[in-house]
Tab-separated table of C-alpha atoms in Angstrom:
chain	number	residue	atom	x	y	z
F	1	UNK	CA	0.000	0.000	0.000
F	2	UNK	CA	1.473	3.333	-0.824
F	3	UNK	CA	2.246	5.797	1.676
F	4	UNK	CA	-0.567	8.175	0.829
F	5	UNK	CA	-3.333	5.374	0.739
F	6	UNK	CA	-1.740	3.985	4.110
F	7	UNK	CA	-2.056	7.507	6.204
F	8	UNK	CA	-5.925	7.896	4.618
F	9	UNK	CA	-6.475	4.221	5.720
F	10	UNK	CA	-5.583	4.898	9.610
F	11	UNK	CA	-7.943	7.624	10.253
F	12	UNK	CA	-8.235	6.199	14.104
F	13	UNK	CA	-4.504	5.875	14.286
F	14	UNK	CA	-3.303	9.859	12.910
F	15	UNK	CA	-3.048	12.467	15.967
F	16	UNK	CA	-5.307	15.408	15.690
F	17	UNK	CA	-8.869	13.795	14.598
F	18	UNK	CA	-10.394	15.145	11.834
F	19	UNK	CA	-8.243	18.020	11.559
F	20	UNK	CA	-5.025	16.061	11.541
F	21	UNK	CA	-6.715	13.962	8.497
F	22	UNK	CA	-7.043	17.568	6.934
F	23	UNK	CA	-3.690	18.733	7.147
F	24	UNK	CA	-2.459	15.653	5.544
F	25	UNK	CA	-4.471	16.625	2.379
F	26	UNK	CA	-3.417	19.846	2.437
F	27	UNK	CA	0.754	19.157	2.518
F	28	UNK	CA	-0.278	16.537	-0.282
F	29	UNK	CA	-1.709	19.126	-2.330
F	30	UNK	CA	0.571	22.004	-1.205
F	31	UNK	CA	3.359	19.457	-1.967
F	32	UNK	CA	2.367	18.372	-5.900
F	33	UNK	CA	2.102	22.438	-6.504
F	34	UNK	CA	5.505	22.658	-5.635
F	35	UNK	CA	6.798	19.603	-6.913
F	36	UNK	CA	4.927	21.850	-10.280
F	37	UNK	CA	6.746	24.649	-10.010
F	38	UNK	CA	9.955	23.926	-8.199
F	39	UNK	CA	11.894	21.615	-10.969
F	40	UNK	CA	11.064	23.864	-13.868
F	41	UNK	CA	10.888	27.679	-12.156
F	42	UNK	CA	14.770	28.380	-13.233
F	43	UNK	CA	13.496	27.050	-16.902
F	44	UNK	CA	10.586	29.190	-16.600
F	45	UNK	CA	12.860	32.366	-15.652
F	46	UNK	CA	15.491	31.493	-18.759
F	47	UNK	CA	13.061	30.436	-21.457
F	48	UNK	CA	9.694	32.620	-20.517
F	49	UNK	CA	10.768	35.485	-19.139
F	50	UNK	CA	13.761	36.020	-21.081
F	51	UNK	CA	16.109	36.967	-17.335
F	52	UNK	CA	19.924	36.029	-18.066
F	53	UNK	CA	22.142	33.531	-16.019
F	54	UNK	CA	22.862	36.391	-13.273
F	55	UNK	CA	19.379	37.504	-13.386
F	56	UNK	CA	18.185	34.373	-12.467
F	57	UNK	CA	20.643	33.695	-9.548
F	58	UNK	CA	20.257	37.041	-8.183
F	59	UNK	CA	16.189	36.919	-7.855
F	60	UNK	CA	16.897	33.040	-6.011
F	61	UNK	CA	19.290	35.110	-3.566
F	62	UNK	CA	17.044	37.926	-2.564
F	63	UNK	CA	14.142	35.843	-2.303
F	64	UNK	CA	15.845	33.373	-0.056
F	65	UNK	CA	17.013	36.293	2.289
F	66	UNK	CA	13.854	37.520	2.441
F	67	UNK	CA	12.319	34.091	2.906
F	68	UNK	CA	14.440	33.847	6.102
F	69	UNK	CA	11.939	36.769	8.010
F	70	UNK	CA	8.909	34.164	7.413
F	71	UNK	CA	9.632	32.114	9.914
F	72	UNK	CA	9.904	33.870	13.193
F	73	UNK	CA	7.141	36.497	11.514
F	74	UNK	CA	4.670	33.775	11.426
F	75	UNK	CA	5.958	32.062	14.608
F	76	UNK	CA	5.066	35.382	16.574
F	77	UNK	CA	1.741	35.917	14.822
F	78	UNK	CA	0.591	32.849	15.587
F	79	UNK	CA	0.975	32.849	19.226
F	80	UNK	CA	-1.195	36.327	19.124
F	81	UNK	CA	-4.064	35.595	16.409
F	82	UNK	CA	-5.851	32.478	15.252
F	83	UNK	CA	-3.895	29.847	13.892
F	84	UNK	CA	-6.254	29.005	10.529
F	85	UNK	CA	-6.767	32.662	10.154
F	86	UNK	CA	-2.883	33.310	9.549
F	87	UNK	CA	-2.537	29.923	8.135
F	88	UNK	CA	-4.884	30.807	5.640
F	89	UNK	CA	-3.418	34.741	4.818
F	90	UNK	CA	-0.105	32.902	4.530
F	91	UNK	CA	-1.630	30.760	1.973
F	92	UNK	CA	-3.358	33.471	-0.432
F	93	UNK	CA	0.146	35.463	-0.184
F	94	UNK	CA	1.763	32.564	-1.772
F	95	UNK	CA	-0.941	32.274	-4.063
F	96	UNK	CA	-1.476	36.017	-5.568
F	97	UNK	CA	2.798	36.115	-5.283
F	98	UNK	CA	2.484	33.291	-8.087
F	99	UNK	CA	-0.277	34.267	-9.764
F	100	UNK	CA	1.558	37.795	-10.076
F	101	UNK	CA	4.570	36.182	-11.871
F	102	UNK	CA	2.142	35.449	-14.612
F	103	UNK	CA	1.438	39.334	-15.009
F	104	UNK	CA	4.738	40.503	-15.907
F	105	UNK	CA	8.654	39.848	-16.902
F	106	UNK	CA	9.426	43.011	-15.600
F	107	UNK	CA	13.049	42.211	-13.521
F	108	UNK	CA	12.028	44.144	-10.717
F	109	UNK	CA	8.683	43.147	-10.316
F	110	UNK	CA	9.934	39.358	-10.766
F	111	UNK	CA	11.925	39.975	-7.932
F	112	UNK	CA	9.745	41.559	-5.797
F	113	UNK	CA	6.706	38.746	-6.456
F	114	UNK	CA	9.491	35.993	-6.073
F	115	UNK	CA	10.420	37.397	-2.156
F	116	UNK	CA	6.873	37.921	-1.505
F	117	UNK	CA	6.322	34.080	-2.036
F	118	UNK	CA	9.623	33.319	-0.003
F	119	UNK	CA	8.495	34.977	2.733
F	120	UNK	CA	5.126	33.293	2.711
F	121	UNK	CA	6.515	29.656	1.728
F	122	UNK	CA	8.935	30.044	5.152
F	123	UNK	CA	6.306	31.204	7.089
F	124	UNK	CA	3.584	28.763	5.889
F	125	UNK	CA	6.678	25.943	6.551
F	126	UNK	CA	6.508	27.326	10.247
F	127	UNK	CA	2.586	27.461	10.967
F	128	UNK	CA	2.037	23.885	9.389
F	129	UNK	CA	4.214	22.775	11.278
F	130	UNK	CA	2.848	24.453	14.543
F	131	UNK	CA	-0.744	22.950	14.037
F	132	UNK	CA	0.638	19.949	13.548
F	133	UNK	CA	2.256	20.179	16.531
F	134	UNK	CA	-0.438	21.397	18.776
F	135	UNK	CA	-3.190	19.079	16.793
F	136	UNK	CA	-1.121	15.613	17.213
F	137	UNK	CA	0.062	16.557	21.049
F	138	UNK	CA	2.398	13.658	22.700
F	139	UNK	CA	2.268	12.148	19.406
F	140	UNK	CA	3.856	15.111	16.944
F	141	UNK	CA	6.982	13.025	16.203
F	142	UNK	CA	4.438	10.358	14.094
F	143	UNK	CA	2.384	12.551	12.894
F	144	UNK	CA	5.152	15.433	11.541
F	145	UNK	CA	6.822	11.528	10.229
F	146	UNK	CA	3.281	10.675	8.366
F	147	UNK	CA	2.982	14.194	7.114
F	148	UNK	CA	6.808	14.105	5.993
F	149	UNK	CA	6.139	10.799	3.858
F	150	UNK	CA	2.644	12.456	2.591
F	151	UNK	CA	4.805	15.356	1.618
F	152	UNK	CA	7.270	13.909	-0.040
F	153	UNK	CA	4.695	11.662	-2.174
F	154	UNK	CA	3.284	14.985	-3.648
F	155	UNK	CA	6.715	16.163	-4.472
F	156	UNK	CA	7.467	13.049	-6.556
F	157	UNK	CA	3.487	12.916	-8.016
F	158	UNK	CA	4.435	17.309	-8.880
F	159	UNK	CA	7.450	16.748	-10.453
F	160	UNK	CA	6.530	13.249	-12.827
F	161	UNK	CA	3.793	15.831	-14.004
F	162	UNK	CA	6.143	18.665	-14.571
F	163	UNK	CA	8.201	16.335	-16.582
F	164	UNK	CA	5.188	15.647	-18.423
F	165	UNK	CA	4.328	19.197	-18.904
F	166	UNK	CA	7.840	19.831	-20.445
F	167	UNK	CA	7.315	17.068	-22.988
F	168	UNK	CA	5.734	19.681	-25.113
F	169	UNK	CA	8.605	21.921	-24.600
F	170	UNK	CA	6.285	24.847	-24.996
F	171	UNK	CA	6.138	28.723	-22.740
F	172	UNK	CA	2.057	27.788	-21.959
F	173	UNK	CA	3.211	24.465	-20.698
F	174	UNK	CA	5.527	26.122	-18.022
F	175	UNK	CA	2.606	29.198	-17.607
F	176	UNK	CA	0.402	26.118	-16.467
F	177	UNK	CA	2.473	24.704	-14.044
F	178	UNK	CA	2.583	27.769	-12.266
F	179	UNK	CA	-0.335	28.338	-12.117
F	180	UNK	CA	-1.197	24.953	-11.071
F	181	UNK	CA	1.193	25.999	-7.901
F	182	UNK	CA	-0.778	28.954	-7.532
F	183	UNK	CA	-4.042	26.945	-7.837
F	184	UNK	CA	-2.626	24.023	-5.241
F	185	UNK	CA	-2.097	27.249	-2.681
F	186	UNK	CA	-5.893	28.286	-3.113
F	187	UNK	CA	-7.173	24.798	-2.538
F	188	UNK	CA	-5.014	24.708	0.954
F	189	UNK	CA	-6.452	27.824	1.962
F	190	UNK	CA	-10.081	26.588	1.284
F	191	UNK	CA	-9.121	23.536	2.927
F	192	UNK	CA	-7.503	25.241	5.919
F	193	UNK	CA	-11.281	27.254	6.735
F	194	UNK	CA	-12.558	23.639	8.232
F	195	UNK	CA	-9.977	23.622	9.954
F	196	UNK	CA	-10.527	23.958	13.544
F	197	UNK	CA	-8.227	26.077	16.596
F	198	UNK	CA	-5.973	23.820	18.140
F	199	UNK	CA	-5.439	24.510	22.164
F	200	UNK	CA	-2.912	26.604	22.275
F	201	UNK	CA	-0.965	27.196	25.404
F	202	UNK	CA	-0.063	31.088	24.514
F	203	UNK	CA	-3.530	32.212	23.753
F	204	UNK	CA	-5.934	31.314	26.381
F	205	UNK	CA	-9.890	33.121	27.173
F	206	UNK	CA	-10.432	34.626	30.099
F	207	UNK	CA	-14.157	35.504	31.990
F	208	UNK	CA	-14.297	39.208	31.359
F	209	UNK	CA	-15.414	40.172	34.335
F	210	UNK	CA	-12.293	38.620	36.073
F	211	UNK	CA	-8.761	40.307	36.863
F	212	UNK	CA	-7.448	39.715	32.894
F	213	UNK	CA	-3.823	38.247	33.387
F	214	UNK	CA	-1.354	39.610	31.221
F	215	UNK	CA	1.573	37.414	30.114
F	216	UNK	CA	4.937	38.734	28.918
F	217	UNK	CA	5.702	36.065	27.122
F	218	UNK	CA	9.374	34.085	27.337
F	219	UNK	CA	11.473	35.556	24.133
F	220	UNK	CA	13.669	33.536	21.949
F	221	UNK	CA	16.066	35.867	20.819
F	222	UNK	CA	17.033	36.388	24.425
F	223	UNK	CA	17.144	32.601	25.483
F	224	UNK	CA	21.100	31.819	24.300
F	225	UNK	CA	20.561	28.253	25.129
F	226	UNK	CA	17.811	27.810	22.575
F	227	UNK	CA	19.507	30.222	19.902
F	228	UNK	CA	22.721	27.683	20.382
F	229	UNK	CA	20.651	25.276	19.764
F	230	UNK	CA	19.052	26.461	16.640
F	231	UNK	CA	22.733	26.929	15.427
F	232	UNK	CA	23.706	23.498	15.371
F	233	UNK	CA	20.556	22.869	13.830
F	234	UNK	CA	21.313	24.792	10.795
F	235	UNK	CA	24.282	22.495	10.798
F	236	UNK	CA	22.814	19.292	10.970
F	237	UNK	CA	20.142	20.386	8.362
F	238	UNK	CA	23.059	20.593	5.871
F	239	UNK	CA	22.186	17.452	4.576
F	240	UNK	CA	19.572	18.788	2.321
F	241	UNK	CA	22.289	20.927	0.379
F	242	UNK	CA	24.311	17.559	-0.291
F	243	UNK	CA	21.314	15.990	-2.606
F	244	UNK	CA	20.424	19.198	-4.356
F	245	UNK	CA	24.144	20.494	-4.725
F	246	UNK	CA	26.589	18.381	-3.467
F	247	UNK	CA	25.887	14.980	-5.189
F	248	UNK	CA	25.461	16.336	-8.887
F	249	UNK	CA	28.234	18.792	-8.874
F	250	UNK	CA	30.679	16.090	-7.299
F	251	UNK	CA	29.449	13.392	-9.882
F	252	UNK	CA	29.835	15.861	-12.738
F	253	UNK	CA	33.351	17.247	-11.913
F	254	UNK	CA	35.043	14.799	-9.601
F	255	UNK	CA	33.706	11.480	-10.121
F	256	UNK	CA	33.682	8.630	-12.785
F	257	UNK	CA	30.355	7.538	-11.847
F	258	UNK	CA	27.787	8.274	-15.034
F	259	UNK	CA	26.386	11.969	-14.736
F	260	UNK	CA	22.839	10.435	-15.141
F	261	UNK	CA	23.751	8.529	-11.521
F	262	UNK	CA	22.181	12.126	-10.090
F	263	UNK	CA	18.673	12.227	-10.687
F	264	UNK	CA	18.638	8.354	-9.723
F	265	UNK	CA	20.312	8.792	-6.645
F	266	UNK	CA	17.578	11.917	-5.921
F	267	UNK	CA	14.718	9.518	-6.613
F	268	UNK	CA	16.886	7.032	-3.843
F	269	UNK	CA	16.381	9.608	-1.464
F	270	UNK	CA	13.283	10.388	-2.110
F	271	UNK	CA	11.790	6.595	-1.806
F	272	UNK	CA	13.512	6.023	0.905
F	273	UNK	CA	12.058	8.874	3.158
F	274	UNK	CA	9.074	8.071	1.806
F	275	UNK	CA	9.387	3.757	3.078
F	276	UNK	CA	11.128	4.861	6.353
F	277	UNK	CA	10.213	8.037	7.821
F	278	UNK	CA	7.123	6.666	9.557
F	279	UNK	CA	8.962	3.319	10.770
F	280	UNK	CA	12.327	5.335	12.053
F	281	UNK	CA	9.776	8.298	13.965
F	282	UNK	CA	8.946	5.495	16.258
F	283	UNK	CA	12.561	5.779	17.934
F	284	UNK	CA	12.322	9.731	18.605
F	285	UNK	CA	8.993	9.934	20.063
F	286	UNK	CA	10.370	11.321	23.826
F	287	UNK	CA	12.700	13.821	24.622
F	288	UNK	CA	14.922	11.398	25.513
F	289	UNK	CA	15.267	8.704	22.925
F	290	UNK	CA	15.424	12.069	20.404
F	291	UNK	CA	18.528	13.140	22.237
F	292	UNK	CA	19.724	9.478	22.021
F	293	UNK	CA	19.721	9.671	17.917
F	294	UNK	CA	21.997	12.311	18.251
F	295	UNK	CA	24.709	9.647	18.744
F	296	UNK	CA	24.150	6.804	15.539
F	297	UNK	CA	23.181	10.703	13.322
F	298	UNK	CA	26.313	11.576	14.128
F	299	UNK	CA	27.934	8.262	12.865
F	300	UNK	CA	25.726	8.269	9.728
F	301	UNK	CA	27.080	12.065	8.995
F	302	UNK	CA	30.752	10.840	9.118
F	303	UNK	CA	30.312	7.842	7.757
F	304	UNK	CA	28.610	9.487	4.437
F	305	UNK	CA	31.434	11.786	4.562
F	306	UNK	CA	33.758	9.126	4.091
F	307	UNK	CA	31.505	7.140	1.237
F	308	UNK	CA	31.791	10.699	-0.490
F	309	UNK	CA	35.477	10.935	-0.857
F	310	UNK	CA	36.142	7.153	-1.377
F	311	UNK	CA	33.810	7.697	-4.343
F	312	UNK	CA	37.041	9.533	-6.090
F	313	UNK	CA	39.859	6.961	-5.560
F	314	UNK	CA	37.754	4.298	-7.912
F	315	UNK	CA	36.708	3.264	-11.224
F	316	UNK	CA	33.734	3.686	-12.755
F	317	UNK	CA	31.907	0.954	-10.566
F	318	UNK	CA	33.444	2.127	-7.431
F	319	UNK	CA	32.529	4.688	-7.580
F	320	UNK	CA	28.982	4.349	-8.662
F	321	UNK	CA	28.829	1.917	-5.598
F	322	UNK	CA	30.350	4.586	-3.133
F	323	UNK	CA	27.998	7.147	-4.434
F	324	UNK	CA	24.590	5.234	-3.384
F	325	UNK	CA	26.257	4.328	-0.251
F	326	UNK	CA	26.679	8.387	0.430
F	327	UNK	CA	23.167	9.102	-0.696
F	328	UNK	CA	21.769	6.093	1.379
F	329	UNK	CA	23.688	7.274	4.455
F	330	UNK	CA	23.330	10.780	4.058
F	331	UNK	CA	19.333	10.007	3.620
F	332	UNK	CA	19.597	7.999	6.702
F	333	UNK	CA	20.805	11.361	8.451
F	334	UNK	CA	18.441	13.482	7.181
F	335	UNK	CA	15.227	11.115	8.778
F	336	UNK	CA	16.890	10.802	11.971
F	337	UNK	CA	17.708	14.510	11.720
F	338	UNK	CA	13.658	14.993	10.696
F	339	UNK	CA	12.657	12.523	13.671
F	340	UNK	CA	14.829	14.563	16.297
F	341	UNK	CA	14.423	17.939	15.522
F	342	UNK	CA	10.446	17.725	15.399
F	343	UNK	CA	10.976	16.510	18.824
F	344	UNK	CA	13.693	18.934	20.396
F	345	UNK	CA	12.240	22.293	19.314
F	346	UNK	CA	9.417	21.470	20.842
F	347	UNK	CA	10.852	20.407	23.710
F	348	UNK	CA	13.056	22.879	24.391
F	349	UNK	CA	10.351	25.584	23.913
F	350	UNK	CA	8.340	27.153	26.525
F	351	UNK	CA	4.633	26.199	26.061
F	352	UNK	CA	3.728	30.323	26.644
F	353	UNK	CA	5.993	30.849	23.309
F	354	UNK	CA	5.736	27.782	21.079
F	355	UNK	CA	5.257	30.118	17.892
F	356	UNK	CA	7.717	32.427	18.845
F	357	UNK	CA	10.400	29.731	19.396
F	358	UNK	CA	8.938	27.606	16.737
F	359	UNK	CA	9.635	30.560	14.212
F	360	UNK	CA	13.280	31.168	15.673
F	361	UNK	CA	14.179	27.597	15.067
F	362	UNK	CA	12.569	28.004	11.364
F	363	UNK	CA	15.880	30.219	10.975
F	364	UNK	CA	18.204	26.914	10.956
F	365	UNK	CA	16.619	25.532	7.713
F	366	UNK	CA	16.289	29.110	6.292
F	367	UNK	CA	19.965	30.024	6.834
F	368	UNK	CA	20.819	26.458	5.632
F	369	UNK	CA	19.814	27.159	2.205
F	370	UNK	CA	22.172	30.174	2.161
F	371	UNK	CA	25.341	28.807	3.845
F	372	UNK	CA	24.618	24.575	2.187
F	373	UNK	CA	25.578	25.447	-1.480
F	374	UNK	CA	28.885	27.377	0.039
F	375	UNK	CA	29.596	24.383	2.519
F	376	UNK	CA	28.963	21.519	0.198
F	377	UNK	CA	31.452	23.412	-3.133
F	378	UNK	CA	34.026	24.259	-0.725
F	379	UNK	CA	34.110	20.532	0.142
F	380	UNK	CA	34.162	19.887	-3.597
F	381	UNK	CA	36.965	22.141	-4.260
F	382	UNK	CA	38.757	20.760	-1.936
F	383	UNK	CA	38.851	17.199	-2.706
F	384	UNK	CA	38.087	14.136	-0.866
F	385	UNK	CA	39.654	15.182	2.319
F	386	UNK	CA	37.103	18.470	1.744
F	387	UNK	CA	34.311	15.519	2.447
F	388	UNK	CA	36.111	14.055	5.340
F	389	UNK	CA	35.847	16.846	6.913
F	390	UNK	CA	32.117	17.399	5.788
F	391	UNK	CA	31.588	14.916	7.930
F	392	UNK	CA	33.140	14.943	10.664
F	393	UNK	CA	32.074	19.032	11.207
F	394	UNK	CA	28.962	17.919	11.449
F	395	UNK	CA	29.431	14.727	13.198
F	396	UNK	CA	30.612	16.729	16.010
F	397	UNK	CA	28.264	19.194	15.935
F	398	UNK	CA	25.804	16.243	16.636
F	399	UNK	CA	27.694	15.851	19.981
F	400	UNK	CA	27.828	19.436	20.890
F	401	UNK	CA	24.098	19.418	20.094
F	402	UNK	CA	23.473	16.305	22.547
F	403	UNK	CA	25.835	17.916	24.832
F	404	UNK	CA	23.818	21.150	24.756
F	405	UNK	CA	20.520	19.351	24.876
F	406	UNK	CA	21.733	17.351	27.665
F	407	UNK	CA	22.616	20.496	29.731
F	408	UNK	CA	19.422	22.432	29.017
F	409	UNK	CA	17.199	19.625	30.390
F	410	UNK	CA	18.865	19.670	33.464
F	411	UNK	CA	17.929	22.831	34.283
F	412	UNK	CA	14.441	22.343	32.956
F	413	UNK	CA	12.414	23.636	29.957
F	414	UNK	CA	13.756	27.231	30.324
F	415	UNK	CA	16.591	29.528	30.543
F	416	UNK	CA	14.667	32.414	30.633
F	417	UNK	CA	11.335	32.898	33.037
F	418	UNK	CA	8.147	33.826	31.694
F	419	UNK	CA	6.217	37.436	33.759
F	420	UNK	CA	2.752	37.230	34.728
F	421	UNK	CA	1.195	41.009	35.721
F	422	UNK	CA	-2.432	40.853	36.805
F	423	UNK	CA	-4.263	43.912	35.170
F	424	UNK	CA	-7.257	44.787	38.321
């Protein structure tokens, strides 16, 4: 049974009810639109609207620095307004930001539409995961794992279709598959308005003739344990650079394996999350047992490190061979990575701040896509002793992380006290 049939045929067994049901439809759907769009949008920027080389890689930048204010944006406004509600507003912005690419190939405007979906696509990353979070409860490590395997089915179902699309090798055939990534945004929002409030901690009702309390809540940004945190988290979420940069640049300059080893080794990666996310969640689902994956991650990050440079000292087999061994490991990291980082920025969170903190640690993943591409061709540059240390960097940033983890529980869930005033 495929992954998607398997999640809709355990409605008794998915955290959150009805609602949790719902939220799986809409990552499938927000998922495909992006599996649409995402494999052809550089095409669509070359061949449609006409933007040169530099063009093109300047728009990616500024979009992805302003996508990095989306998270902690829509961290903070969700701990002050309704979750759906800002959900949903995150949603449409996405939606008119593609929609308004259609309008024009005017450089600036491109630019401007292209951040305005950046900063909704990191802040929409940030709130989904938030409901999921308060929705599932105890249980947010297997459901974030189902929703992670839902996901990544709509990626693969979005992109066979794009492929399709580009069959035709015509400018309407990449006009329709952003709009059908504009479309997929509209159908989450209308999805998103059955969805109900999930408790939330940080917002709570009061009788209004009572004493209102009002709570200052705990702030990330001055919490250094939790911002330390979030920095080895960018770190560890480097992984994600090494399948869309790392692996086909290596292959193509450095390597003997065939060139069309790349897209194979993507599709690897992508059934395995897919097969294993679910069954691997099962061994991160406390505090505890997430801190313990810290230690085999860490082997799995050196170890693929390794695999990577071996992949140069062999012939064409070899190397092939060393080459799925990297992607297998390095897929291996990035579930466990998945599995323990649902569970540890949660846990290290203060209940009275879960957006807010939420939002901050939305920053690792953010910055990752800035500093991966640099990490992962400075380790190509350098050779196979680049990947050794590739590795091992963040091999021991998996022990610093435990290390810091470790520390941080001891002294409970905070490092920095949340005020109460009561307003009479």
């Amino acid at each position: 049974m495929n992954p998607i049939r398997r999640a809709a045929a355990w409605p008794s067994r998915v955290p959150g009810g009805r609602d949790g049901r719902r939220l799986l439809t809409i990552a499938l759907i927000d998922r495909i639109g992006s599996g649409l769009w995402a494999s052809v949008s550089v095409l669509y920027f070359t061949y449609v609207a006409g933007l040169s080389l530099g063009q093109v890689g300047t728009l990616a930048a500024v979009a992805g620095a302003v996508g990095i204010a989306g998270a902690p944006i829509g961290g903070r406004l969700a701990d002050r307004f309704p979750l759906p509600r800002v959900l949903i507003a995150v949603q449409l912005l996405r939606a008119l930001a593609s929609f308004a690419l259609l309008t024009t190939d005017h450089y600036a405007l491109l630019v401007v539409f292209c951040a305005l979906g950046g900063l909704g696509d990191r802040a929409g990353n940030v709130l989904t995961r938030l409901y999921a979070t308060r929705i599932a409860g105890p249980d947010r490590v297997r459901y974030q794992a189902v929703q992670r395997t839902v996901a990544n089915a709509g990626w693969a179902l979005g992109g066979l279709a794009a492929a399709a699309a580009l069959a035709l090798g015509s400018a309407a055939a990449y006009r329709w598959l952003l709009a059908g990534d504009a479309l997929s945004f509209v159908a989450t929002a209308l999805l998103t308005l059955r969805c109900g409030e999930p408790r939330s901690p940080s917002r709570k009702v009061t009788d209004s003739n009572s004493p209102r309390p009002t709570t200052i809540p705990p702030n990330p940004w001055r919490d250094s344990t939790y911002l330390a945190y979030v920095a080895t988290d960018t770190v560890l979420f480097l992984d994600d650079a090494v399948f869309k940069v790392g692996l086909p640049l290596w292959i193509a300059h450095a390597s003997s394996a065939p060139h069309g080893l790349a897209p194979l080794l993507l599709v690897l990666n992508n059934v395995l999350v897919v097969a294993f996310q679910v069954p691997l969640a099962r061994f991160g689902a406390t505090t505890a047992a997430a801190r313990a994956l810290l230690v085999p991650l860490s082997a799995a990050f050196a170890l693929g490190g390794v695999a990577m440079a071996a992949s140069a000292t062999g012939e064409t087999d070899a190397a092939t061979l060393f080459l799925t061994a990297a992607a297998m490991l390095f897929t291996l990291a990035e579930m466990l990575h998945a599995t323990i980082s649902w569970e540890l920025s949660v846990a290290l969170a203060p209940d009275s701040a879960q957006g807010a903190y939420l939002g901050v640690h939305g920053l690792a993943q953010s910055a990752q896509r800035s500093v991966g591409p640099l990490a992962v061709t400075t380790a190509i540059a350098t050779g196979p002793l680049g990947w050794l240390a590739f590795g091992s960097m963040i091999a021991v940033t998996c022990m610093i992380q435990r290390r810091l983890v470790n520390d941080r529980l001891a002294h409970g869930p905070l490092s920095v006290a949340s005020i109460t005033v009561s307003e009479h």
